[in-house]
mmCIF file of C-alpha atoms in Angstrom:
data_model
loop_
_atom_site.group_PDB
_atom_site.id
_atom_site.type_symbol
_atom_site.label_atom_id
_atom_site.label_comp_id
_atom_site.label_asym_id
_atom_site.label_seq_id
_atom_site.Cartn_x
_atom_site.Cartn_y
_atom_site.Cartn_z
ATOM 1 C CA MET A 1 19.205 -24.455 -40.321
ATOM 2 C CA LYS A 2 22.749 -23.488 -38.993
ATOM 3 C CA LYS A 3 22.895 -20.283 -41.499
ATOM 4 C CA ALA A 4 19.497 -19.315 -40.430
ATOM 5 C CA VAL A 5 20.421 -19.556 -36.734
ATOM 6 C CA GLN A 6 23.440 -17.689 -37.681
ATOM 7 C CA LYS A 7 22.240 -14.856 -39.659
ATOM 8 C CA LEU A 8 19.579 -14.709 -36.626
ATOM 9 C CA LEU A 9 22.241 -14.105 -34.491
ATOM 10 C CA SER A 10 24.290 -11.703 -36.423
ATOM 11 C CA THR A 11 21.419 -9.391 -36.885
ATOM 12 C CA THR A 12 20.686 -9.310 -33.115
ATOM 13 C CA LEU A 13 24.217 -8.285 -32.393
ATOM 14 C CA ALA A 14 24.267 -5.548 -34.815
ATOM 15 C CA LEU A 15 21.090 -4.368 -33.628
ATOM 16 C CA LEU A 16 22.048 -4.937 -29.970
ATOM 17 C CA VAL A 17 25.390 -2.599 -30.956
ATOM 18 C CA LEU A 18 23.146 0.141 -33.020
ATOM 19 C CA PHE A 19 21.130 0.669 -29.854
ATOM 20 C CA SER A 20 23.701 0.363 -27.601
ATOM 21 C CA THR A 21 25.532 3.483 -29.583
ATOM 22 C CA PHE A 22 22.416 5.015 -29.751
ATOM 23 C CA SER A 23 21.709 8.394 -27.750
ATOM 24 C CA PHE A 24 18.442 10.352 -27.614
ATOM 25 C CA THR A 25 17.117 13.051 -25.933
ATOM 26 C CA VAL A 26 13.415 13.759 -24.626
ATOM 27 C CA ASP A 27 11.656 16.939 -24.126
ATOM 28 C CA LYS A 28 8.497 17.727 -22.067
ATOM 29 C CA HIS A 29 6.587 20.663 -21.429
ATOM 30 C CA PHE A 30 4.154 20.978 -18.070
ATOM 31 C CA CYS A 31 2.218 24.017 -17.843
ATOM 32 C CA GLY A 32 1.595 23.741 -14.005
ATOM 33 C CA SER A 33 1.363 19.841 -13.465
ATOM 34 C CA ILE A 34 0.005 19.102 -16.979
ATOM 35 C CA LEU A 35 2.076 17.441 -19.268
ATOM 36 C CA VAL A 36 0.947 19.745 -22.561
ATOM 37 C CA ASP A 37 3.432 18.222 -25.045
ATOM 38 C CA LYS A 38 6.226 15.405 -25.035
ATOM 39 C CA ALA A 39 8.768 14.713 -27.936
ATOM 40 C CA ILE A 40 11.518 13.248 -28.898
ATOM 41 C CA PHE A 41 14.724 14.217 -31.200
ATOM 42 C CA SER A 42 12.864 17.629 -31.047
ATOM 43 C CA GLU A 43 12.083 20.554 -28.504
ATOM 44 C CA ALA A 44 8.223 19.963 -27.326
ATOM 45 C CA LYS A 45 5.967 22.425 -28.124
ATOM 46 C CA THR A 46 4.752 25.356 -25.422
ATOM 47 C CA CYS A 47 1.216 26.091 -24.233
ATOM 48 C CA GLY A 48 1.760 29.463 -25.221
ATOM 49 C CA MET A 49 1.938 30.775 -22.166
ATOM 50 C CA ASP A 50 5.548 32.245 -22.160
ATOM 51 C CA MET A 51 4.144 34.694 -25.433
ATOM 52 C CA HIS A 52 2.067 37.235 -23.271
ATOM 53 C CA SER A 53 3.183 40.324 -23.248
ATOM 54 C CA HIS A 54 5.089 42.219 -20.424
ATOM 55 C CA SER A 55 1.925 44.653 -19.038
ATOM 56 C CA GLU A 56 -0.049 40.503 -19.099
ATOM 57 C CA ILE A 57 2.672 38.942 -16.850
ATOM 58 C CA ASP A 58 2.771 41.793 -14.207
ATOM 59 C CA LEU A 59 -0.587 41.016 -13.475
ATOM 60 C CA MET A 60 -0.013 37.436 -13.437
ATOM 61 C CA ASP A 61 1.980 35.966 -10.453
ATOM 62 C CA GLU A 62 6.070 36.662 -10.717
ATOM 63 C CA ASP A 63 6.277 32.651 -10.889
ATOM 64 C CA ASN A 64 6.164 31.383 -14.368
ATOM 65 C CA CYS A 65 3.624 28.188 -14.497
ATOM 66 C CA CYS A 66 5.322 26.773 -17.627
ATOM 67 C CA SER A 67 8.065 24.351 -17.101
ATOM 68 C CA ASP A 68 10.690 22.248 -19.424
ATOM 69 C CA GLN A 69 12.261 19.050 -18.567
ATOM 70 C CA ASN A 70 14.735 17.572 -20.677
ATOM 71 C CA ILE A 71 15.704 13.916 -20.550
ATOM 72 C CA SER A 72 19.031 13.159 -22.172
ATOM 73 C CA VAL A 73 19.890 9.379 -22.563
ATOM 74 C CA GLU A 74 24.011 9.557 -23.829
ATOM 75 C CA GLY A 75 24.984 5.945 -25.871
ATOM 76 C CA GLN A 76 28.075 4.162 -25.204
ATOM 77 C CA ASP A 77 31.160 6.030 -27.268
ATOM 78 C CA GLU A 78 33.685 3.163 -26.574
ATOM 79 C CA LEU A 79 32.939 0.002 -28.262
ATOM 80 C CA LYS A 80 36.782 -1.406 -28.137
ATOM 81 C CA ILE A 81 37.242 -3.871 -25.359
ATOM 82 C CA SER A 82 40.216 -6.502 -25.957
ATOM 83 C CA PHE A 83 40.304 -9.798 -24.949
ATOM 84 C CA GLN A 84 43.545 -9.484 -23.117
ATOM 85 C CA SER A 85 42.017 -6.628 -20.299
ATOM 86 C CA LEU A 86 39.991 -9.811 -19.001
ATOM 87 C CA ASP A 87 41.105 -12.033 -16.072
ATOM 88 C CA LEU A 88 41.877 -15.287 -16.351
ATOM 89 C CA ASN A 89 39.349 -16.735 -15.158
ATOM 90 C CA GLN A 90 37.146 -14.685 -17.897
ATOM 91 C CA GLN A 91 38.971 -15.801 -20.590
ATOM 92 C CA LEU A 92 38.488 -19.184 -19.787
ATOM 93 C CA PHE A 93 34.820 -18.781 -19.105
ATOM 94 C CA LEU A 94 34.578 -16.784 -23.033
ATOM 95 C CA THR A 95 36.866 -19.552 -24.521
ATOM 96 C CA VAL A 96 34.659 -22.888 -23.119
ATOM 97 C CA PHE A 97 31.768 -20.734 -23.507
ATOM 98 C CA THR A 98 32.182 -20.520 -27.367
ATOM 99 C CA TYR A 99 33.376 -24.018 -28.094
ATOM 100 C CA SER A 100 30.475 -26.015 -26.220
ATOM 101 C CA TYR A 101 28.038 -23.207 -27.984
ATOM 102 C CA SER A 102 29.075 -23.702 -31.252
ATOM 103 C CA ASN A 103 28.880 -27.650 -30.754
ATOM 104 C CA LEU A 104 25.428 -27.395 -29.979
ATOM 105 C CA PHE A 105 24.415 -26.942 -33.166
ATOM 106 C CA GLU A 106 26.092 -29.840 -34.914
ATOM 107 C CA GLY A 107 23.902 -32.246 -37.082
ATOM 108 C CA LEU A 108 23.447 -36.160 -36.762
ATOM 109 C CA PRO A 109 25.266 -38.149 -38.832
ATOM 110 C CA GLN A 110 23.124 -38.474 -42.410
ATOM 111 C CA GLN A 111 21.665 -42.072 -42.080
ATOM 112 C CA VAL A 112 21.892 -44.025 -45.781
ATOM 113 C CA ILE A 113 18.415 -45.635 -46.378
ATOM 114 C CA PRO A 114 19.449 -48.313 -49.465
ATOM 115 C CA PHE A 115 15.760 -48.360 -50.706
ATOM 116 C CA LYS A 116 14.726 -44.904 -50.437
ATOM 117 C CA ASN A 117 14.151 -44.400 -54.380
ATOM 118 C CA TYR A 118 12.690 -48.019 -54.900
ATOM 119 C CA THR A 119 9.124 -48.075 -54.119
ATOM 120 C CA PRO A 120 7.180 -51.184 -52.745
ATOM 121 C CA PRO A 121 5.415 -53.332 -55.001
ATOM 122 C CA LEU A 122 1.530 -53.164 -54.982
ATOM 123 C CA ILE A 123 -0.452 -55.790 -53.048
ATOM 124 C CA VAL A 124 -3.358 -57.322 -55.511
ATOM 125 C CA LYS A 125 -4.377 -59.825 -52.768
ATOM 126 C CA ASP A 126 -4.355 -60.017 -49.221
ATOM 127 C CA LEU A 127 -3.389 -63.437 -49.279
ATOM 128 C CA PRO A 128 -3.413 -64.355 -45.304
ATOM 129 C CA VAL A 129 -6.840 -63.077 -45.070
ATOM 130 C CA LEU A 130 -7.690 -65.577 -47.811
ATOM 131 C CA ASN A 131 -5.940 -68.489 -46.904
ATOM 132 C CA ASP A 132 -7.103 -67.982 -43.136
ATOM 133 C CA THR A 133 -3.683 -68.544 -41.643
ATOM 134 C CA PHE A 134 -2.591 -66.057 -39.157
ATOM 135 C CA LEU A 135 0.850 -66.556 -36.742
ATOM 136 C CA ILE A 136 -0.167 -66.679 -33.107
#
């Protein structure tokens, strides 16, 4: 049980480190106020309004109705945090928390059952019922 919890905890912490350093970009293309395409890690497809010739653009309004929006999420660059940079209260909290958390999963002592491997004798006849003797 303790090894399973330890493996689960280490996997969770590894994924936490991976996703905290992970950076990505979300690209959105709007035609007017309508969302045409959304893409993660690549450019969003356009609606084709940018492909018109110059004569057709002159007939349209001067303003371009299409717009692109880029949302960029930057991950953490530095992961090295030294234990000495913490103040005394934080160090005390971390040491007490680690000690109490590690003692939380200690198992109970193994109980010795001397008759565990022996089977009980089979009951052939129920003698108190046959003799009608009961303790009251």
